[in-house]
Amino acid sequence: MIVVVVVTRCYMQYDSGFDYYTIESCNVEDADVHSMVRDMNEEHGCNEDFDDACDVGATDIVSDEDTSDYGNVIGLSDQQIMRKVFQSKEFAYEFYCKFGRCQGFGVRKGDYGKDDDGNLIRRRFFCNRAGLRDEKYLHRLDRQRGHRPETRTNCMAKLSIYLDRENSVWKVRKVILDHHHKLTPQVMVHMIPKFRQMSDVAKAYIDGMHGYGVPTSKILNYMAGIVRGYSLLGFTKKDAYNYIDKIRRSKIADGDSNAAIVYLERKAAADPMAMARYNLTEDSMLANMFWVDGISRVEYQYFRDIVAFDSIYKKNKYNRPLVIFSGSNYKQTTIFGFGLVLNETITSYT
C-alpha cells in the first residue's frame, strides 16, 4: 500500500482568517490507475459504437456500497469502477468529477438517452478533451478573429451509466480510463475551468476589503502575496472581476434608476459645486437625468468657448442616448457634464 498526499489547493494559514488549506489523502493500490480497458459490452456481443444502447442484463456485478461515499478514487481500476452503483446521475457525475480532479483532467457532460415515455435511462460523461473541432469552422472565409487554441484531442476516456429500473439505481455500463494526452499536474489541476472556483472565504474577503474602498487589483495582489502566488489562488483575476461586477449588478437589479439617483445625490451632498437633476415621465419612470461635478463646472468657466454636444453613445441595456458635454483644454479634451435622455427628441434635448 502506497499513501499519496495530493494538495488540491495549497493555501497558507495566516492571522488574516484565510482557511484555504485543503488536503486530500488518496490511497493508491498497486494496480495501475491507467489499466487496460475492460469493454463489458464487447464481452456480451455489443457494438462499441452503440454501447449505451446495449443490454447488459447478463452483468452480475452489483454493488451495495453507499453511493454518497466515494472513498478513495485515485487508485480505482476500471473493474472497481464497473462495480459502482449510484443513487442518481448527479452522484455519478460528482464521482467522475472527483476522479478527474485526482487524475488531472476535466469533465464535461455528454449525450443521453430516453425511453418512449421520455424518462432518462442512460448518460455519458467525457473527458473535457473529447471530440474534435468541426472542420467547417476552420475554413470560414468570413471569420474576423483568429481561432482559439485547439484543446480537444478526441480523447476516448469516458464514463457511461444506465438506469437499473428494477432497483432504481444507476450502474456503470462502460468506463475508459486511458487518455492519449498529457494530464494536468496536481499543482495546476485547480485551474481547469471545471474545477476553478472562488471559495466562500475568498468571496467574503474580497467583499470586506472592497467595502472599504480597496481597489480590486490591490486586493488580488494582497491575497496572492498571502498564498505565495497567483497560481495558488484557485481562480483567475478575471473570475474576481466578474464576481465583483455580478455583486454590483445584483445590488441595483431591482431599482437601478433609484440607486443611480441616490448615488448622484450623495455626490452632490459631498461636493457643494456638484449637481444632479432629473425628471420623471407620466408613469413615474425616470425620463432624463443630468449630472456634473465641481471640477467640470470650474473647467467650464475657463474653457467654455467651444462646447461639443455628443449624443452618439447608446451602448447601454436601456438603449438610451448618453449625451456628453465636452470642450477643449489646450488641445486636450475636458468633460463639462453628462446627461442620460429619454429619447432623441427636441423635448428631451431641451
Coordinates of C-alpha atoms in Angstrom, one line a residue:
M1 CA 0.0 0.0 0.0
I2 CA 1.3 3.4 -1.0
V3 CA 0.0 6.6 0.5
V4 CA 0.0 9.7 -1.7
V5 CA -0.9 13.2 -0.4
V6 CA -2.5 15.3 -3.1
V7 CA -2.6 19.1 -2.4
T8 CA -5.5 20.4 -4.4
R9 CA -5.3 23.9 -3.1
C10 CA -2.2 24.8 -1.2
Y11 CA -3.3 28.0 0.6
M12 CA -1.3 29.2 3.6
Q13 CA -2.9 29.8 7.0
Y14 CA -2.3 33.3 8.4
D15 CA -3.8 35.6 11.0
S16 CA -6.0 37.2 8.4
G17 CA -8.5 34.5 8.6
F18 CA -7.8 32.5 5.4
D19 CA -8.9 28.9 5.8
Y20 CA -7.7 27.6 2.4
Y21 CA -5.6 24.6 3.4
T22 CA -7.3 21.7 1.7
I23 CA -5.5 18.4 1.5
E24 CA -6.9 15.2 0.1
S25 CA -5.3 11.9 1.1
C26 CA -5.6 9.2 -1.5
N27 CA -4.7 5.6 -1.0
V28 CA -3.1 4.0 -4.1
E29 CA -3.3 0.3 -4.7
D30 CA -0.6 -1.5 -6.5
A31 CA -2.8 -1.8 -9.5
D32 CA -2.1 0.7 -12.3
V33 CA -4.5 3.6 -12.4
H34 CA -4.5 3.5 -16.2
S35 CA -5.0 -0.2 -16.6
M36 CA -6.2 -1.7 -19.9
V37 CA -9.9 -1.0 -20.6
R38 CA -12.3 -3.8 -20.0
D39 CA -15.1 -3.5 -22.5
M40 CA -18.1 -5.1 -20.9
N41 CA -20.3 -4.6 -24.0
E42 CA -17.9 -6.4 -26.3
E43 CA -18.0 -9.4 -23.9
H44 CA -21.7 -9.6 -24.4
G45 CA -21.5 -9.1 -28.2
C46 CA -22.4 -5.5 -28.3
N47 CA -21.3 -3.0 -30.9
E48 CA -18.9 -0.4 -29.4
D49 CA -20.5 2.4 -31.4
F50 CA -23.8 1.8 -29.7
D51 CA -22.5 0.8 -26.3
D52 CA -25.1 2.8 -24.5
A53 CA -28.0 1.1 -26.3
C54 CA -26.7 -2.4 -25.4
D55 CA -28.4 -4.6 -22.8
V56 CA -26.0 -5.6 -20.0
G57 CA -28.6 -7.6 -18.1
A58 CA -26.1 -10.5 -18.1
T59 CA -23.7 -8.5 -16.0
D60 CA -23.9 -9.9 -12.5
I61 CA -21.7 -7.2 -10.8
V62 CA -23.9 -5.5 -8.2
S63 CA -22.5 -3.2 -5.5
D64 CA -24.1 -2.4 -2.2
E65 CA -21.8 0.5 -1.5
D66 CA -23.2 3.7 -0.2
T67 CA -23.2 5.9 -3.4
S68 CA -22.6 9.1 -1.4
D69 CA -19.3 7.7 -0.1
Y70 CA -16.9 7.5 -3.0
G71 CA -13.9 6.8 -0.8
N72 CA -10.5 7.0 -2.4
V73 CA -10.8 7.5 -6.1
I74 CA -7.2 7.9 -7.3
G75 CA -6.4 4.2 -7.2
L76 CA -9.5 2.9 -8.8
S77 CA -9.2 0.5 -11.7
D78 CA -11.8 0.0 -14.4
Q79 CA -13.0 -3.2 -12.7
Q80 CA -13.6 -1.3 -9.5
I81 CA -15.5 1.5 -11.2
M82 CA -17.6 -1.0 -13.1
R83 CA -18.9 -2.2 -9.7
K84 CA -20.0 1.3 -8.6
V85 CA -23.7 1.9 -8.0
F86 CA -25.2 5.4 -7.8
Q87 CA -28.4 6.7 -6.4
S88 CA -28.7 9.3 -9.1
K89 CA -27.0 10.5 -12.2
E90 CA -25.9 13.6 -10.3
F91 CA -23.9 11.4 -7.8
A92 CA -22.3 9.6 -10.8
Y93 CA -21.3 13.0 -12.3
E94 CA -19.9 14.1 -8.9
F95 CA -17.9 10.9 -8.6
Y96 CA -16.4 11.3 -12.1
C97 CA -15.5 14.9 -11.4
K98 CA -13.7 13.9 -8.2
F99 CA -12.0 11.1 -10.1
G100 CA -10.9 13.5 -12.9
R101 CA -9.6 16.0 -10.3
C102 CA -7.4 13.4 -8.7
Q103 CA -6.2 12.2 -12.1
G104 CA -5.7 15.6 -13.7
F105 CA -8.4 16.0 -16.4
G106 CA -11.6 18.0 -16.7
V107 CA -15.0 16.5 -17.1
R108 CA -18.0 17.5 -19.3
K109 CA -21.4 16.1 -19.7
G110 CA -22.1 14.1 -22.9
D111 CA -25.1 12.7 -24.6
Y112 CA -28.1 10.9 -23.0
G113 CA -30.9 8.6 -24.0
K114 CA -34.6 8.5 -23.0
D115 CA -37.2 5.8 -23.2
D116 CA -40.6 6.0 -25.0
D117 CA -42.1 7.8 -22.1
G118 CA -39.4 10.5 -22.0
N119 CA -37.6 9.2 -18.9
L120 CA -33.8 9.5 -18.8
I121 CA -32.3 6.0 -18.9
R122 CA -28.7 6.5 -19.9
R123 CA -26.0 9.2 -19.6
R124 CA -22.4 9.6 -20.6
F125 CA -19.6 11.8 -19.2
F126 CA -16.5 12.6 -21.2
C127 CA -13.0 14.0 -20.7
N128 CA -13.0 17.7 -21.5
R129 CA -10.7 17.0 -24.4
A130 CA -13.2 14.6 -26.1
G131 CA -14.1 15.2 -29.7
L132 CA -12.6 17.5 -32.3
R133 CA -13.4 20.9 -33.6
D134 CA -15.7 20.8 -36.6
E135 CA -13.7 21.4 -39.8
K136 CA -16.3 23.7 -41.2
Y137 CA -15.3 26.3 -38.6
L138 CA -11.6 26.1 -39.7
H139 CA -12.2 27.1 -43.3
R140 CA -14.6 30.0 -43.0
L141 CA -13.7 32.9 -45.2
D142 CA -15.8 35.5 -43.3
R143 CA -14.0 34.8 -40.0
Q144 CA -12.8 38.1 -38.4
R145 CA -11.0 36.7 -35.4
G146 CA -8.3 34.1 -35.1
H147 CA -9.0 30.6 -33.9
R148 CA -8.7 29.9 -30.3
P149 CA -6.0 27.3 -29.3
E150 CA -7.1 23.8 -30.1
T151 CA -7.7 21.9 -26.8
R152 CA -9.6 18.9 -27.9
T153 CA -7.7 15.8 -28.9
N154 CA -10.5 13.3 -29.5
C155 CA -9.8 11.7 -26.1
M156 CA -11.9 8.5 -25.7
A157 CA -11.9 8.5 -21.9
K158 CA -15.5 8.4 -20.6
L159 CA -17.9 7.0 -18.0
S160 CA -21.2 5.6 -19.3
I161 CA -24.0 4.8 -16.9
Y162 CA -27.6 3.4 -17.3
L163 CA -30.7 3.2 -15.1
D164 CA -31.5 -0.1 -13.4
R165 CA -35.2 0.3 -13.2
E166 CA -35.7 -2.8 -11.0
N167 CA -33.6 -1.3 -8.2
S168 CA -34.0 2.4 -9.1
V169 CA -30.2 2.9 -9.2
W170 CA -27.7 3.9 -11.8
K171 CA -25.0 1.4 -12.8
V172 CA -21.8 1.7 -14.8
R173 CA -22.2 0.4 -18.3
K174 CA -18.7 1.2 -19.6
V175 CA -15.6 3.1 -18.5
I176 CA -12.4 4.0 -20.3
L177 CA -9.5 5.3 -18.3
D178 CA -6.9 5.8 -20.9
H179 CA -6.1 9.3 -22.1
H180 CA -3.9 10.0 -25.2
H181 CA -2.9 13.4 -24.0
K182 CA -0.9 14.7 -21.0
L183 CA -2.8 15.1 -17.8
T184 CA -2.7 18.3 -15.8
P185 CA -0.2 18.3 -12.9
Q186 CA -1.8 18.2 -9.5
V187 CA -0.4 21.7 -8.6
M188 CA -2.4 23.2 -11.5
V189 CA -5.5 21.0 -11.6
H190 CA -7.5 23.6 -9.8
M191 CA -7.1 25.9 -12.8
I192 CA -9.1 23.6 -15.1
P193 CA -12.3 25.5 -15.8
K194 CA -14.5 22.8 -14.4
F195 CA -12.6 22.9 -11.0
R196 CA -11.8 26.6 -11.0
Q197 CA -14.0 28.4 -8.5
M198 CA -13.9 31.0 -5.8
S199 CA -14.4 29.8 -2.3
D200 CA -16.8 31.4 0.1
V201 CA -13.8 32.6 2.2
A202 CA -12.2 34.3 -0.8
K203 CA -15.6 36.0 -1.7
A204 CA -16.0 37.2 1.8
Y205 CA -12.5 38.5 1.9
I206 CA -13.0 40.4 -1.4
D207 CA -16.4 41.8 -0.2
G208 CA -14.9 43.0 3.0
M209 CA -11.9 44.8 1.5
H210 CA -13.9 46.1 -1.4
G211 CA -16.4 47.6 1.0
Y212 CA -13.7 49.7 2.5
G213 CA -12.8 51.1 -0.9
V214 CA -9.7 49.0 -1.7
P215 CA -9.2 48.5 -5.5
T216 CA -9.7 45.1 -6.9
S217 CA -6.1 44.9 -8.2
K218 CA -4.8 45.7 -4.7
I219 CA -7.0 43.0 -3.1
L220 CA -5.7 40.4 -5.5
N221 CA -2.1 41.4 -5.0
Y222 CA -2.5 41.1 -1.3
M223 CA -4.3 37.7 -1.5
A224 CA -1.7 36.4 -3.9
G225 CA 1.1 37.5 -1.6
I226 CA -0.5 35.6 1.3
V227 CA -0.8 32.3 -0.6
R228 CA 2.6 32.7 -2.2
G229 CA 1.5 33.2 -5.9
Y230 CA -1.4 33.9 -8.2
S231 CA -1.4 30.2 -9.3
L232 CA -2.4 29.2 -5.8
L233 CA -5.4 31.4 -5.5
G234 CA -7.7 28.8 -7.1
F235 CA -9.2 31.4 -9.5
T236 CA -8.0 33.9 -12.0
K237 CA -8.1 37.7 -12.0
K238 CA -11.0 37.6 -14.5
D239 CA -13.0 35.5 -12.1
A240 CA -12.6 38.1 -9.3
Y241 CA -13.6 41.0 -11.6
N242 CA -16.6 39.0 -12.8
Y243 CA -17.6 38.3 -9.3
I244 CA -17.4 41.9 -8.2
D245 CA -19.4 43.0 -11.3
K246 CA -22.0 40.4 -10.5
I247 CA -22.4 41.7 -7.0
R248 CA -22.7 45.3 -8.2
R249 CA -25.4 44.3 -10.7
S250 CA -27.3 42.4 -8.1
K251 CA -27.5 45.4 -5.8
I252 CA -29.2 47.6 -8.4
A253 CA -31.2 44.9 -10.2
D254 CA -34.5 45.8 -8.5
G255 CA -34.1 49.6 -8.5
D256 CA -31.2 50.7 -10.7
S257 CA -32.6 54.1 -11.5
N258 CA -33.3 54.9 -7.9
A259 CA -29.8 53.6 -7.0
A260 CA -28.3 56.0 -9.6
I261 CA -30.3 59.0 -8.3
V262 CA -29.3 58.2 -4.7
Y263 CA -25.6 57.9 -5.7
L264 CA -25.6 61.2 -7.6
E265 CA -27.4 63.0 -4.8
R266 CA -24.8 61.7 -2.3
K267 CA -22.0 63.0 -4.6
A268 CA -23.7 66.4 -4.7
A269 CA -24.0 66.5 -1.0
A270 CA -20.3 65.8 -0.6
D271 CA -19.3 68.3 -3.3
P272 CA -21.0 71.7 -2.9
M273 CA -20.4 72.5 -6.6
A274 CA -21.7 69.2 -7.9
M275 CA -25.2 68.9 -9.1
A276 CA -27.7 66.3 -10.3
R277 CA -31.1 66.9 -11.9
Y278 CA -33.7 64.6 -13.2
N279 CA -37.3 64.4 -14.2
L280 CA -40.0 61.7 -14.5
T281 CA -42.4 60.5 -17.1
E282 CA -46.2 60.4 -16.7
D283 CA -45.8 56.8 -15.5
S284 CA -43.3 58.0 -12.8
M285 CA -40.4 56.4 -14.6
L286 CA -37.0 58.1 -15.0
A287 CA -37.1 60.3 -18.1
N288 CA -34.0 62.5 -18.3
M289 CA -31.0 62.9 -15.9
F290 CA -28.2 65.3 -15.9
W291 CA -25.1 65.4 -13.6
V292 CA -21.9 67.3 -13.3
D293 CA -19.2 67.5 -10.6
G294 CA -17.4 70.6 -9.2
I295 CA -14.2 70.2 -11.3
S296 CA -16.2 70.1 -14.5
R297 CA -18.0 73.3 -13.6
V298 CA -14.8 75.1 -12.8
E299 CA -13.3 74.0 -16.2
Y300 CA -16.4 75.2 -17.9
Q301 CA -15.8 78.7 -16.6
Y302 CA -12.4 78.8 -18.2
F303 CA -12.9 76.7 -21.4
R304 CA -16.5 77.3 -22.5
D305 CA -15.6 79.0 -25.8
I306 CA -16.3 75.7 -27.6
V307 CA -18.9 73.2 -26.3
A308 CA -19.4 69.9 -28.1
F309 CA -22.7 68.0 -27.6
D310 CA -22.2 64.3 -28.4
S311 CA -25.2 62.1 -28.3
I312 CA -24.0 59.0 -30.2
Y313 CA -23.4 56.8 -27.2
K314 CA -26.2 54.2 -26.8
K315 CA -24.2 51.2 -25.6
N316 CA -26.3 50.5 -22.5
K317 CA -29.0 47.9 -21.8
Y318 CA -31.7 50.6 -21.9
N319 CA -30.7 51.9 -25.4
R320 CA -31.0 55.4 -24.2
P321 CA -28.7 58.1 -25.5
L322 CA -25.9 59.1 -23.2
V323 CA -25.0 62.7 -24.1
I324 CA -21.6 64.2 -23.2
F325 CA -20.8 67.9 -23.0
S326 CA -17.1 68.4 -23.7
G327 CA -14.7 71.1 -24.6
S328 CA -11.0 71.7 -25.4
N329 CA -8.5 72.4 -22.7
Y330 CA -5.3 73.4 -24.5
K331 CA -5.6 70.7 -27.1
Q332 CA -6.9 68.3 -24.5
T333 CA -10.5 67.1 -24.2
T334 CA -12.3 68.1 -21.0
I335 CA -15.7 67.0 -19.8
F336 CA -18.3 69.6 -18.7
G337 CA -21.2 67.3 -17.9
F338 CA -23.3 64.2 -18.7
G339 CA -26.9 63.5 -19.5
L340 CA -29.0 60.4 -19.9
V341 CA -32.0 61.3 -22.0
L342 CA -35.2 59.5 -22.7
N343 CA -35.0 59.7 -26.5
E344 CA -33.6 61.9 -29.3
T345 CA -36.4 64.4 -29.4
I346 CA -36.4 68.2 -29.1
T347 CA -38.3 68.0 -25.8
S348 CA -35.7 65.7 -24.2
Y349 CA -32.8 67.7 -25.5
T350 CA -34.4 70.9 -24.3

